[in-house]
Coordinates of C-alpha atoms in Angstrom, one line a residue:
Chain A
M644 CA 78.8 36.1 -72.0
L645 CA 80.4 36.4 -68.6
D646 CA 77.3 38.1 -67.4
T647 CA 75.2 35.2 -68.6
D648 CA 77.5 32.9 -66.8
Y649 CA 77.1 34.8 -63.6
A650 CA 73.4 34.9 -63.9
T651 CA 73.2 31.2 -64.7
T652 CA 75.5 30.4 -61.7
L653 CA 73.3 32.6 -59.4
V654 CA 70.2 30.8 -60.5
V655 CA 71.7 27.4 -60.0
L656 CA 73.0 28.4 -56.6
D657 CA 69.5 29.9 -55.7
L658 CA 67.8 26.6 -56.7
V659 CA 70.3 24.6 -54.7
G660 CA 69.7 26.7 -51.7
I661 CA 65.9 26.4 -52.1
F662 CA 66.3 22.7 -52.5
V663 CA 68.3 22.3 -49.2
F664 CA 66.0 24.6 -47.3
A665 CA 63.0 22.6 -48.6
V666 CA 64.6 19.4 -47.4
T667 CA 64.8 20.8 -43.9
G668 CA 61.2 21.7 -44.1
A669 CA 60.2 18.2 -45.2
L670 CA 62.3 16.7 -42.4
V671 CA 60.4 18.7 -39.8
A672 CA 57.1 17.3 -41.2
V673 CA 58.3 13.7 -41.2
R674 CA 59.5 14.1 -37.6
K675 CA 56.2 15.4 -36.6
N676 CA 54.6 12.4 -38.3
L677 CA 52.7 14.8 -40.7
D678 CA 51.5 13.6 -44.1
L679 CA 52.9 13.8 -47.6
F680 CA 51.0 17.0 -48.3
A681 CA 52.4 18.7 -45.2
A682 CA 55.9 17.6 -46.1
T683 CA 55.5 19.3 -49.5
V684 CA 54.0 22.5 -48.1
L685 CA 56.6 22.8 -45.4
A686 CA 59.2 22.1 -48.1
G687 CA 57.7 24.9 -50.2
V688 CA 57.4 27.5 -47.5
T689 CA 60.8 26.8 -46.1
G690 CA 62.5 27.1 -49.5
L691 CA 60.5 30.1 -50.7
G692 CA 59.1 31.8 -47.6
G693 CA 62.0 34.2 -46.9
G694 CA 62.0 35.5 -50.5
F695 CA 58.3 35.9 -50.4
I696 CA 58.4 38.0 -47.3
R697 CA 61.1 40.1 -48.8
D698 CA 59.3 40.6 -52.1
V699 CA 56.0 41.5 -50.4
L700 CA 57.7 44.1 -48.2
I701 CA 59.7 45.8 -51.0
G702 CA 56.6 45.7 -53.3
A703 CA 58.2 43.2 -55.8
T704 CA 55.0 41.4 -56.4
P705 CA 54.3 38.8 -57.7
P706 CA 57.5 37.2 -56.2
A707 CA 60.0 35.9 -58.8
A708 CA 59.3 32.4 -57.6
L709 CA 55.7 32.6 -58.9
A710 CA 56.9 33.6 -62.4
D711 CA 59.3 30.8 -62.9
W712 CA 58.1 27.2 -62.7
R713 CA 61.6 25.9 -61.7
Y714 CA 61.3 27.8 -58.4
L715 CA 58.1 25.8 -57.7
L716 CA 59.2 22.4 -59.0
V717 CA 62.4 22.3 -56.9
P718 CA 60.8 22.5 -53.4
V719 CA 58.0 20.1 -54.4
T720 CA 60.7 17.6 -55.6
A721 CA 62.6 18.1 -52.4
G722 CA 59.6 17.6 -50.3
V723 CA 58.5 14.3 -52.1
L724 CA 62.0 12.9 -52.1
T725 CA 62.5 13.7 -48.4
F726 CA 59.2 12.2 -47.5
F727 CA 60.1 8.8 -49.1
L728 CA 63.8 8.7 -48.4
H729 CA 63.9 10.4 -44.9
P730 CA 65.9 7.6 -43.2
A731 CA 68.7 8.0 -45.7
I732 CA 68.6 11.7 -45.5
G733 CA 68.7 11.5 -41.7
R734 CA 71.9 9.6 -41.9
V735 CA 73.6 12.4 -43.9
E736 CA 72.2 15.2 -41.8
R737 CA 75.7 16.7 -41.3
F738 CA 75.6 17.4 -45.1
V739 CA 72.1 18.8 -44.9
T740 CA 73.3 21.3 -42.2
L741 CA 76.3 22.2 -44.3
F742 CA 74.2 22.8 -47.5
D743 CA 71.7 24.7 -45.3
A744 CA 74.5 27.0 -44.2
C745 CA 75.4 27.5 -47.9
G746 CA 71.8 28.3 -48.7
L747 CA 71.7 30.8 -45.9
A748 CA 74.9 32.4 -47.1
L749 CA 73.6 32.8 -50.6
F750 CA 70.0 34.0 -49.6
C751 CA 71.2 36.7 -47.2
V752 CA 73.4 38.2 -50.0
T753 CA 71.0 38.0 -52.9
G754 CA 68.1 39.1 -50.6
A755 CA 70.1 42.2 -49.5
L756 CA 71.2 43.1 -53.0
K757 CA 67.7 42.8 -54.3
A758 CA 66.5 45.1 -51.6
V759 CA 69.2 47.7 -52.6
D760 CA 68.0 47.4 -56.2
Y761 CA 64.5 48.3 -55.0
G762 CA 66.0 51.5 -53.5
L763 CA 66.2 50.7 -49.8
G764 CA 69.0 52.1 -47.7
P765 CA 71.8 50.0 -46.4
L766 CA 70.4 49.2 -42.9
P767 CA 66.9 48.0 -44.1
A768 CA 68.6 46.2 -47.0
A769 CA 70.9 44.2 -44.7
L770 CA 67.9 43.4 -42.5
L771 CA 65.8 42.2 -45.5
G772 CA 68.8 40.0 -46.5
M773 CA 68.7 38.5 -43.0
V774 CA 64.9 38.0 -43.4
T775 CA 65.4 36.3 -46.8
G776 CA 67.8 33.9 -45.2
I777 CA 65.8 33.1 -42.0
G778 CA 62.2 33.7 -43.0
G779 CA 61.4 30.4 -44.5
G780 CA 62.7 28.5 -41.4
V781 CA 60.7 30.7 -39.2
I782 CA 57.4 30.1 -41.1
R783 CA 58.3 26.4 -41.2
D784 CA 58.6 26.3 -37.4
V785 CA 55.5 28.3 -36.8
L786 CA 53.4 26.1 -39.0
A787 CA 54.8 23.0 -37.4
G788 CA 53.8 24.3 -34.0
R789 CA 57.3 24.9 -32.4
V790 CA 59.2 28.0 -31.4
P791 CA 61.5 29.0 -34.2
V792 CA 64.8 27.2 -33.8
I793 CA 66.7 30.4 -34.6
F794 CA 65.4 31.8 -31.2
E795 CA 66.9 29.1 -29.1
G796 CA 70.5 30.0 -28.9
V797 CA 71.8 28.6 -32.2
L798 CA 74.0 31.0 -34.1
Y799 CA 72.1 31.3 -37.2
A800 CA 70.6 34.8 -37.8
T801 CA 73.6 36.9 -36.8
P802 CA 75.9 35.4 -39.6
A803 CA 73.1 36.1 -42.0
L804 CA 72.9 39.7 -40.9
A805 CA 76.7 40.0 -41.1
G806 CA 76.9 38.5 -44.6
A807 CA 74.1 40.8 -45.8
A808 CA 75.8 43.9 -44.3
V809 CA 79.1 43.0 -45.9
A810 CA 77.4 42.6 -49.3
V811 CA 75.5 45.9 -49.0
L812 CA 78.6 47.8 -47.9
L813 CA 80.8 46.4 -50.7
D814 CA 78.1 46.9 -53.3
R815 CA 78.5 50.7 -52.7
S816 CA 82.2 50.4 -53.8
D817 CA 83.4 49.8 -57.4
L818 CA 84.1 46.1 -56.8
P819 CA 82.8 43.6 -59.3
F820 CA 79.5 42.0 -58.5
I821 CA 80.9 38.6 -58.1
V822 CA 83.4 39.8 -55.5
V823 CA 80.6 41.5 -53.5
V824 CA 78.6 38.2 -53.6
V825 CA 81.5 36.0 -52.6
A826 CA 82.7 38.3 -49.8
G827 CA 79.2 38.5 -48.3
A828 CA 78.5 34.8 -48.6
T829 CA 81.9 33.8 -47.3
T830 CA 81.3 36.1 -44.2
C831 CA 78.0 34.4 -43.4
L832 CA 79.2 30.9 -44.2
G833 CA 82.4 31.1 -42.3
W834 CA 80.8 32.6 -39.2
R835 CA 78.0 30.0 -39.3
L836 CA 80.4 27.0 -39.7
L837 CA 82.7 28.3 -37.0
G838 CA 79.7 28.7 -34.7
L839 CA 78.6 25.1 -35.5
V840 CA 82.1 23.6 -35.0
R841 CA 82.8 25.5 -31.9
G842 CA 79.3 25.3 -30.4
W843 CA 79.0 29.1 -30.2
R844 CA 75.6 30.2 -28.9
A845 CA 74.0 33.6 -28.5
P846 CA 73.8 34.9 -24.9
L847 CA 70.9 33.9 -22.8
P848 CA 69.2 36.2 -20.3
R849 CA 70.7 36.3 -16.8
G850 CA 69.0 36.7 -13.5
P851 CA 65.6 35.5 -12.5
A852 CA 62.9 36.0 -15.1
S853 CA 60.7 38.7 -13.7
V854 CA 57.5 36.7 -14.3
Chain B
M100 CA 22.3 40.9 -68.3
L101 CA 23.6 37.4 -68.2
D102 CA 27.0 38.7 -67.2
T103 CA 25.5 40.6 -64.3
D104 CA 23.7 37.5 -63.3
Y105 CA 26.9 35.6 -63.3
A106 CA 28.8 38.3 -61.3
T107 CA 25.9 38.5 -58.8
T108 CA 25.9 34.7 -58.4
L109 CA 29.6 34.6 -57.9
V110 CA 29.5 37.3 -55.2
V111 CA 26.7 35.6 -53.4
L112 CA 28.6 32.2 -53.6
D113 CA 31.7 34.0 -52.4
L114 CA 29.9 35.5 -49.4
V115 CA 28.4 32.2 -48.6
G116 CA 31.8 30.6 -48.6
I117 CA 33.2 33.3 -46.5
F118 CA 30.4 32.9 -44.0
V119 CA 30.9 29.2 -43.6
F120 CA 34.7 29.5 -43.3
A121 CA 34.1 32.2 -40.7
V122 CA 31.8 29.9 -38.8
T123 CA 34.6 27.2 -38.6
G124 CA 37.0 29.9 -37.3
A125 CA 34.6 31.0 -34.5
L126 CA 33.9 27.4 -33.6
V127 CA 37.7 26.9 -33.0
A128 CA 37.7 30.0 -30.7
V129 CA 34.6 28.7 -28.8
R130 CA 36.2 25.3 -28.3
K131 CA 39.4 26.9 -27.0
N132 CA 37.2 28.9 -24.5
L133 CA 38.4 32.2 -26.1
D134 CA 36.3 35.4 -25.8
L135 CA 33.8 37.0 -28.1
F136 CA 36.5 39.2 -29.7
A137 CA 38.7 36.2 -30.5
A138 CA 35.7 34.5 -32.0
T139 CA 35.1 37.4 -34.3
V140 CA 38.8 37.9 -35.3
L141 CA 39.2 34.1 -36.0
A142 CA 36.0 34.2 -38.0
G143 CA 37.4 37.1 -40.0
V144 CA 40.8 35.7 -40.7
T145 CA 39.4 32.3 -41.6
G146 CA 36.9 33.8 -44.0
L147 CA 39.2 36.4 -45.6
G148 CA 42.8 35.2 -44.9
G149 CA 43.2 33.0 -48.0
G150 CA 42.2 35.8 -50.3
F151 CA 44.3 38.3 -48.4
I152 CA 47.5 36.1 -48.9
R153 CA 46.6 35.7 -52.6
D154 CA 46.0 39.4 -53.1
V155 CA 49.2 40.4 -51.3
L156 CA 51.3 37.9 -53.4
I157 CA 49.9 39.0 -56.7
G158 CA 50.1 42.7 -55.8
A159 CA 46.3 43.2 -55.9
T160 CA 46.3 45.6 -52.9
P161 CA 44.3 46.7 -51.1
P162 CA 42.5 43.3 -51.2
A163 CA 38.9 43.4 -52.6
A164 CA 37.5 42.6 -49.2
L165 CA 38.8 45.8 -47.8
A166 CA 36.9 47.8 -50.5
D167 CA 33.5 46.2 -50.0
W168 CA 31.8 46.4 -46.6
R169 CA 29.8 43.2 -47.3
Y170 CA 33.0 41.2 -47.2
L171 CA 33.7 42.5 -43.7
L172 CA 30.1 42.4 -42.4
V173 CA 29.7 38.7 -43.3
P174 CA 32.5 37.2 -41.2
V175 CA 31.7 39.5 -38.3
T176 CA 28.1 38.4 -38.3
A177 CA 29.2 34.7 -38.6
G178 CA 31.5 35.2 -35.6
V179 CA 28.9 36.7 -33.4
L180 CA 26.2 34.3 -34.3
T181 CA 28.5 31.3 -33.8
F182 CA 29.7 32.7 -30.4
F183 CA 26.1 32.9 -29.0
L184 CA 24.6 29.8 -30.9
H185 CA 27.6 27.5 -30.8
P186 CA 25.7 24.5 -29.2
A187 CA 23.1 24.6 -32.0
I188 CA 25.8 24.9 -34.7
G189 CA 27.8 22.0 -33.1
R190 CA 24.7 19.8 -33.6
V191 CA 24.7 20.5 -37.4
E192 CA 28.4 20.2 -37.8
R193 CA 27.9 17.8 -40.7
F194 CA 26.3 20.6 -42.6
V195 CA 29.1 23.0 -41.6
T196 CA 31.6 20.5 -43.1
L197 CA 29.5 20.2 -46.2
F198 CA 29.3 23.9 -46.7
D199 CA 33.0 24.3 -45.8
A200 CA 33.7 21.9 -48.7
C201 CA 31.6 24.1 -51.0
G202 CA 33.5 27.2 -49.8
L203 CA 36.8 25.4 -50.5
A204 CA 35.6 24.4 -54.0
L205 CA 34.6 28.0 -54.8
F206 CA 37.6 29.7 -53.4
C207 CA 40.2 27.5 -55.1
V208 CA 38.6 28.2 -58.5
T209 CA 38.0 31.9 -58.1
G210 CA 41.4 32.3 -56.5
A211 CA 43.1 30.6 -59.4
L212 CA 41.3 32.5 -62.1
K213 CA 42.1 35.8 -60.3
A214 CA 45.8 34.9 -60.4
V215 CA 45.5 34.2 -64.1
D216 CA 43.9 37.6 -64.6
Y217 CA 46.9 39.1 -62.9
G218 CA 49.2 37.5 -65.5
L219 CA 50.5 34.5 -63.6
G220 CA 51.3 31.2 -65.4
P221 CA 49.2 28.1 -64.9
L222 CA 51.3 26.4 -62.3
P223 CA 51.5 29.3 -59.9
A224 CA 47.9 30.2 -60.6
A225 CA 46.8 26.8 -59.5
L226 CA 49.0 27.0 -56.4
L227 CA 47.5 30.4 -55.5
G228 CA 44.0 28.9 -56.0
M229 CA 44.9 26.2 -53.4
V230 CA 46.3 28.9 -51.2
T231 CA 43.1 31.0 -51.4
G232 CA 41.1 27.9 -50.4
I233 CA 43.3 26.7 -47.5
G234 CA 45.0 29.9 -46.3
G235 CA 42.3 31.2 -44.0
G236 CA 42.1 27.8 -42.2
V237 CA 45.9 27.8 -41.8
I238 CA 46.0 31.3 -40.2
R239 CA 43.1 30.3 -38.0
D240 CA 45.0 27.2 -36.7
V241 CA 48.3 29.1 -36.2
L242 CA 46.5 31.9 -34.2
A243 CA 44.7 29.3 -32.1
G244 CA 47.9 27.6 -31.3
R245 CA 47.5 24.3 -33.0
V246 CA 49.2 22.6 -35.9
P247 CA 47.1 23.3 -39.1
V248 CA 44.5 20.5 -39.4
I249 CA 45.2 20.3 -43.2
F250 CA 48.7 18.9 -42.2
E251 CA 47.2 16.0 -40.2
G252 CA 46.2 13.5 -42.9
V253 CA 42.9 15.0 -43.9
L254 CA 42.3 15.2 -47.6
Y255 CA 41.7 18.9 -47.9
A256 CA 44.4 20.7 -49.9
T257 CA 44.8 18.2 -52.7
P258 CA 41.2 18.6 -53.9
A259 CA 41.7 22.4 -53.8
L260 CA 44.8 22.1 -55.9
A261 CA 43.0 19.7 -58.4
G262 CA 40.0 22.0 -58.7
A263 CA 42.2 25.0 -59.2
A264 CA 44.3 23.2 -61.8
V265 CA 41.2 22.1 -63.7
A266 CA 39.9 25.7 -63.7
V267 CA 43.2 27.1 -64.9
L268 CA 43.5 24.5 -67.7
L269 CA 39.9 24.9 -69.0
D270 CA 40.2 28.7 -68.8
R271 CA 42.8 28.4 -71.6
S272 CA 40.1 26.8 -73.8
D273 CA 37.2 28.5 -75.4
L274 CA 34.7 27.1 -72.9
P275 CA 32.3 29.6 -71.3
F276 CA 33.4 31.1 -68.0
I277 CA 30.5 29.4 -66.1
V278 CA 31.6 25.9 -67.4
V279 CA 35.2 26.6 -66.2
V280 CA 34.0 27.6 -62.8
V281 CA 31.6 24.6 -62.4
A282 CA 34.1 22.0 -63.7
G283 CA 36.8 23.2 -61.3
A284 CA 34.5 23.5 -58.3
T285 CA 33.0 20.1 -59.0
T286 CA 36.4 18.5 -59.2
C287 CA 37.3 19.9 -55.8
L288 CA 34.0 19.3 -54.2
G289 CA 33.6 15.7 -55.5
W290 CA 37.1 14.7 -54.4
R291 CA 36.7 16.3 -51.0
L292 CA 33.3 14.7 -50.3
L293 CA 34.5 11.3 -51.5
G294 CA 37.5 11.7 -49.2
L295 CA 35.2 12.5 -46.3
V296 CA 32.8 9.7 -47.0
R297 CA 35.5 7.1 -47.6
G298 CA 37.9 8.4 -45.0
W299 CA 40.6 8.8 -47.4
R300 CA 43.9 10.1 -45.9
A301 CA 47.1 11.4 -47.4
P302 CA 50.0 9.0 -46.9
L303 CA 52.0 9.2 -43.6
P304 CA 55.7 8.8 -43.5
R305 CA 57.0 5.2 -43.1
G306 CA 60.0 3.9 -41.2
P307 CA 61.4 5.3 -38.0
A308 CA 61.6 9.1 -37.9
S309 CA 65.3 9.8 -38.0
V310 CA 65.4 12.1 -35.0
Chain C
M908 CA 55.6 75.9 -38.8
L909 CA 52.8 74.5 -36.8
D910 CA 52.5 71.6 -39.3
T911 CA 56.2 70.8 -38.8
D912 CA 55.5 70.8 -35.1
Y913 CA 52.6 68.4 -35.5
A914 CA 54.7 66.1 -37.8
T915 CA 57.6 66.1 -35.3
T916 CA 55.3 65.4 -32.4
L917 CA 53.7 62.5 -34.3
V918 CA 57.0 60.9 -35.2
V919 CA 58.2 61.3 -31.6
L920 CA 55.0 59.7 -30.3
D921 CA 55.3 57.0 -33.0
L922 CA 58.8 56.2 -31.9
V923 CA 57.8 56.1 -28.2
G924 CA 55.0 53.7 -29.0
I925 CA 57.4 51.5 -31.0
F926 CA 59.8 51.6 -28.1
V927 CA 57.3 50.4 -25.6
F928 CA 55.8 47.7 -27.8
A929 CA 59.3 46.5 -28.5
V930 CA 60.0 46.3 -24.7
T931 CA 57.0 44.0 -24.3
G932 CA 58.3 41.8 -27.1
A933 CA 61.8 41.5 -25.5
L934 CA 60.1 40.7 -22.1
V935 CA 58.3 37.8 -23.6
A936 CA 61.6 36.5 -25.1
V937 CA 63.4 36.8 -21.7
R938 CA 60.5 35.0 -19.9
K939 CA 60.7 32.2 -22.4
N940 CA 64.5 32.0 -21.8
L941 CA 65.2 32.8 -25.4
D942 CA 68.5 34.4 -26.5
L943 CA 69.7 38.0 -27.2
F944 CA 68.9 37.7 -30.9
A945 CA 65.4 36.4 -30.2
A946 CA 64.8 39.3 -27.9
T947 CA 65.9 41.8 -30.5
V948 CA 63.7 40.1 -33.2
L949 CA 60.7 39.9 -31.0
A950 CA 61.3 43.5 -30.1
G951 CA 61.4 44.5 -33.7
V952 CA 58.3 42.5 -34.9
T953 CA 56.3 43.7 -31.9
G954 CA 57.2 47.3 -32.4
L955 CA 56.8 47.3 -36.3
G956 CA 54.7 44.3 -37.2
G957 CA 51.3 46.0 -37.0
G958 CA 52.4 48.8 -39.3
F959 CA 54.0 46.2 -41.7
I960 CA 50.8 44.3 -42.0
R961 CA 48.8 47.5 -42.6
D962 CA 51.3 48.8 -45.2
V963 CA 51.5 45.5 -47.1
L964 CA 47.6 45.3 -47.1
I965 CA 47.1 48.8 -48.4
G966 CA 50.0 48.5 -50.9
A967 CA 52.2 51.1 -49.2
T968 CA 55.4 49.2 -49.8
P969 CA 58.1 49.4 -48.8
P970 CA 56.7 50.2 -45.3
A971 CA 57.8 53.6 -44.0
A972 CA 59.8 51.8 -41.2
L973 CA 62.1 50.5 -43.9
A974 CA 62.8 53.9 -45.3
D975 CA 63.9 55.6 -42.0
W976 CA 66.7 54.1 -39.9
R977 CA 65.2 55.6 -36.7
Y978 CA 62.3 53.1 -36.9
L979 CA 64.8 50.3 -37.0
L980 CA 67.2 51.6 -34.4
V981 CA 64.5 52.2 -31.8
P982 CA 63.2 48.6 -31.4
V983 CA 66.8 47.2 -31.6
T984 CA 67.8 49.5 -28.7
A985 CA 64.6 48.5 -26.8
G986 CA 65.4 44.9 -27.3
V987 CA 69.0 45.0 -26.2
L988 CA 68.2 47.2 -23.2
T989 CA 65.4 45.0 -22.0
F990 CA 67.5 41.9 -22.5
F991 CA 70.2 43.2 -20.1
L992 CA 68.0 45.2 -17.7
H993 CA 64.9 42.9 -17.6
P994 CA 64.8 42.6 -13.8
A995 CA 64.6 46.4 -13.4
I996 CA 61.9 46.6 -16.2
G997 CA 60.0 43.8 -14.6
R998 CA 59.7 45.9 -11.4
V999 CA 58.1 48.8 -13.4
E1000 CA 55.8 46.6 -15.4
R1001 CA 52.9 48.8 -14.3
F1002 CA 54.5 51.6 -16.3
V1003 CA 55.2 49.3 -19.3
T1004 CA 51.5 48.4 -19.4
L1005 CA 50.6 52.1 -19.2
F1006 CA 53.0 53.1 -22.0
D1007 CA 51.8 50.1 -24.0
A1008 CA 48.2 51.4 -23.7
C1009 CA 49.5 54.8 -25.0
G1010 CA 51.2 53.1 -27.9
L1011 CA 48.0 51.2 -28.7
A1012 CA 46.1 54.5 -28.6
L1013 CA 48.4 56.2 -31.0
F1014 CA 48.9 53.3 -33.4
C1015 CA 45.2 52.7 -33.9
V1016 CA 44.6 56.3 -34.8
T1017 CA 47.6 56.8 -37.1
G1018 CA 47.1 53.4 -38.7
A1019 CA 43.4 54.2 -39.5
L1020 CA 44.2 57.7 -40.8
K1021 CA 46.9 56.3 -43.1
A1022 CA 44.4 53.8 -44.4
V1023 CA 42.0 56.6 -45.1
D1024 CA 44.8 58.5 -46.9
Y1025 CA 45.2 55.4 -49.2
G1026 CA 41.6 55.6 -50.2
L1027 CA 40.0 53.0 -48.0
G1028 CA 36.4 53.4 -46.7
P1029 CA 35.6 54.1 -43.1
L1030 CA 34.9 50.5 -42.0
P1031 CA 38.1 48.9 -43.5
A1032 CA 40.1 51.9 -42.3
A1033 CA 39.0 51.5 -38.7
L1034 CA 39.8 47.8 -38.9
L1035 CA 43.2 48.5 -40.3
G1036 CA 43.7 50.9 -37.4
M1037 CA 43.0 48.2 -35.0
V1038 CA 45.3 45.8 -36.9
T1039 CA 48.1 48.4 -36.7
G1040 CA 47.6 48.5 -32.9
I1041 CA 47.3 44.8 -32.2
G1042 CA 49.3 43.2 -35.1
G1043 CA 52.7 43.5 -33.5
G1044 CA 51.6 41.8 -30.3
V1045 CA 49.9 39.0 -32.2
I1046 CA 53.0 38.2 -34.3
R1047 CA 55.1 38.3 -31.0
D1048 CA 52.9 35.8 -29.4
V1049 CA 52.7 33.5 -32.5
L1050 CA 56.5 33.5 -32.7
A1051 CA 56.9 32.9 -29.0
G1052 CA 54.6 29.8 -29.3
R1053 CA 51.7 31.0 -27.3
V1054 CA 48.1 31.9 -28.1
P1055 CA 47.8 35.7 -28.7
V1056 CA 47.1 37.3 -25.3
I1057 CA 44.5 39.6 -26.9
F1058 CA 42.3 36.5 -27.5
E1059 CA 42.2 35.5 -23.8
G1060 CA 39.6 37.9 -22.4
V1061 CA 41.7 41.0 -22.0
L1062 CA 40.1 44.2 -23.2
Y1063 CA 42.7 45.3 -25.7
A1064 CA 41.5 45.1 -29.2
T1065 CA 38.0 46.7 -28.7
P1066 CA 39.4 49.9 -27.4
A1067 CA 41.8 50.0 -30.4
L1068 CA 38.9 49.5 -32.8
A1069 CA 36.8 52.2 -31.0
G1070 CA 39.7 54.7 -31.1
A1071 CA 40.3 54.0 -34.8
A1072 CA 36.6 54.4 -35.5
V1073 CA 36.3 57.7 -33.7
A1074 CA 39.4 59.1 -35.6
V1075 CA 38.0 57.9 -39.0
L1076 CA 34.6 59.5 -38.3
L1077 CA 35.9 62.8 -37.0
D1078 CA 38.3 62.9 -39.9
R1079 CA 35.3 63.3 -42.3
S1080 CA 34.4 66.5 -40.5
D1081 CA 36.1 69.8 -40.6
L1082 CA 37.9 69.4 -37.3
P1083 CA 41.6 70.1 -37.2
F1084 CA 43.9 67.1 -37.5
I1085 CA 45.2 67.3 -34.0
V1086 CA 41.7 67.2 -32.6
V1087 CA 40.9 64.1 -34.6
V1088 CA 44.1 62.4 -33.3
V1089 CA 43.6 63.4 -29.7
A1090 CA 39.9 62.4 -29.7
G1091 CA 40.6 59.0 -31.2
A1092 CA 43.6 58.3 -29.0
T1093 CA 41.7 59.4 -25.8
T1094 CA 38.8 57.1 -26.6
C1095 CA 41.2 54.1 -27.0
L1096 CA 43.3 55.0 -24.0
G1097 CA 40.5 55.8 -21.7
W1098 CA 38.6 52.6 -22.5
R1099 CA 41.8 50.5 -22.2
L1100 CA 42.8 52.0 -18.8
L1101 CA 39.3 51.7 -17.5
G1102 CA 39.3 48.1 -18.5
L1103 CA 42.6 47.5 -16.8
V1104 CA 41.6 49.3 -13.5
R1105 CA 38.2 47.6 -13.3
G1106 CA 39.3 44.2 -14.6
W1107 CA 36.7 44.3 -17.5
R1108 CA 36.9 41.3 -19.7
A1109 CA 35.3 40.4 -23.1
P1110 CA 32.5 37.8 -22.7
L1111 CA 33.5 34.1 -22.7
P1112 CA 31.4 31.5 -24.5
R1113 CA 28.6 30.0 -22.5
G1114 CA 27.3 26.4 -22.5
P1115 CA 29.2 23.3 -23.1
A1116 CA 31.8 23.5 -25.8
S1117 CA 30.4 21.3 -28.6
V1118 CA 33.5 19.3 -29.1

C-alpha cells in the first residue's frame, strides 16, 4: 500500500511538473504573439519534450507519455488556460518560476533513475536526468526562434545535473527510494532557488572573442 | 489483388506527398539564397522528417524511408528540380499549396494508422498523425532559421489533427480500410482548403502581453 | 592482435574527432558570449550529436557514447578548455579547421559502416554516414540561433557523402577493413581540403527568388 502511495505521489508530482513546464511554454507563445495552436504545441513540447528525448535515447519507445492520456491532457489544458488567462498568469510569474524549479527538481531525479533502470552507468544517467529537466525548455526556445534561455547565464542546468547526480549516487546505496528522490530533488531545488535569490550566474567568457 | 492495388495506391500517394513537401522545403532554401546542397537537404527533411519523428517515437526504427530507395530518391529529385526551376515553380505556387494540402491530408491519416498498428491508443495515435503531417515543415523552418509557419495563425495543424482523429475513430469500426483513409483525408483536406479560401486563422492572444 | 590494434586505433581517432568537433561547438558559444555551461553543452552536442541521430534512426539505443564514459569526458574537457583558452585556440583556427576536416572524414566513414552493420542498404547507409558527420554541427548552429553553416555555400556535406559512399561501396568487396576506412576517409578529407584551399562553393540559386 505504501508502494502504491509512492507511485501515486510520483505520478501526481510528475503531472504537476508537466503542467508548470507547459505553462512556461504557452507564455513564450503568447509573448511572441503566436496563435492558440502554437501555445498548445509549445505547452506540449515544453512539458513532455525532455522525457521524450530521454526515452528515445535509452530506447524506451513509445515514451510513457504516449501510453497515458493524462500526460497528453495536462499540457493541452495548461496551454489553453494560459492562452486565455495569460495576463493573470503574468501577474503570478514569481509562482510560475517557483513551480518551474520544482518541476526541474523532480524531472532531473525521475529522469536519471529511469535511465539507471534501463541499465545506463552513473555518468550518462545523471546527464540524461539533466536532459529530462532542461530538454523541454530547449525545444520550446528553438521552436520559438530564440537562443535557449539556459545558455544565457541563468543557473538552471547545473542544479539539474547536481540533483540527478545525487539521486544516481544514493540509488546505489541501500537507502529507501523516497529518500533518494527527496535528496536529489532537494539538491536541485535548493541550488536553483539560491541561485535565483542571490542572482548567481554561470561564468561568461573573458577576453576578446576571437572572431 | 485488390489489396495489392490499395498498397500500390498508398505508396504512390505517399511518394507524391513526399515530393510536394520536398518542393516546399527546397523553395524555402532558394528564397533564403542557400546553396544546392541546402535545397536538397531541406527537401529531404521536409518530405521525410514527419515520418522520421513518428517512427522514432513509436520505436519503428530504422524508419521505412531508410529501407526503400524510392523514398530517398523522390525528395532529392524534388530538391534538385526546384533548385534549378524555381522561377517556374514560383509561378504555380497555388498548385504547390494545393498539393501540399493533399500531402498533409494523406500523411496525417497514414501516420495515425501506423501508430495504431504499433499499439498506441486513439489520442496519441491522432497526435502522431498530426506530427507526421506537420513535423517535416517544422524541421524545415527551424533549420532555415525562422519560426515555424504553422505557429503564425495559418490553419494547418488543426485540420491534420482532425483528419487523423477521424481516421483513428473510424478504424475502430468495421468499415473497409479505404473508407477510413478517404474519410480522414477528406476531413483534413476539406478543412484546410476551406481555411485557405476563406482566410480562416487560429485565434491570436488578446490583451497586453505580460512581458 | 591486429584486430585489437585496429579497434584501439578507431576508438582513438573517434575520440580525437569528437574532441575537435566539440572545440568548434565551444568556440561558437564563446563568440556568442554564452556562459560556461552553454560552451560545455554545445561542445557535447557538436561532438556527439551526429552519432546520436544515427543511432536513434537505426535503433542502436542507447547510443554507444552513453555506455562509455570516455565519450562523455572528451567533449566536456574540450568545452571547458576552449572556454578558458579561447583566445589561444582562435589563433590556431587553421588547425581547428584541419582537424575538423579529419573528424568529418572519420565520422562519415564509421557512421556509414555502422549503418551497414545494422542492415541498411548502401544508399541510406551513405546518407547516415553524412548525417553522422554533419549532424553535430547542425544541432550546434540551431541551438546557437543561426542558420547551419553547412547550408551557406561551404563545401562540407558533399565530401562527407562522397567519403561515406566510397566506404559503403568498397565494404561490399573483399578489401580489408582498414583499406575501406582509409579510402573513404581520404576521399572525404581530400575533397574537403581541396575545397577549402581553392575556395570551392556549392552552386547558389540563379534568377530572382520567386517570393
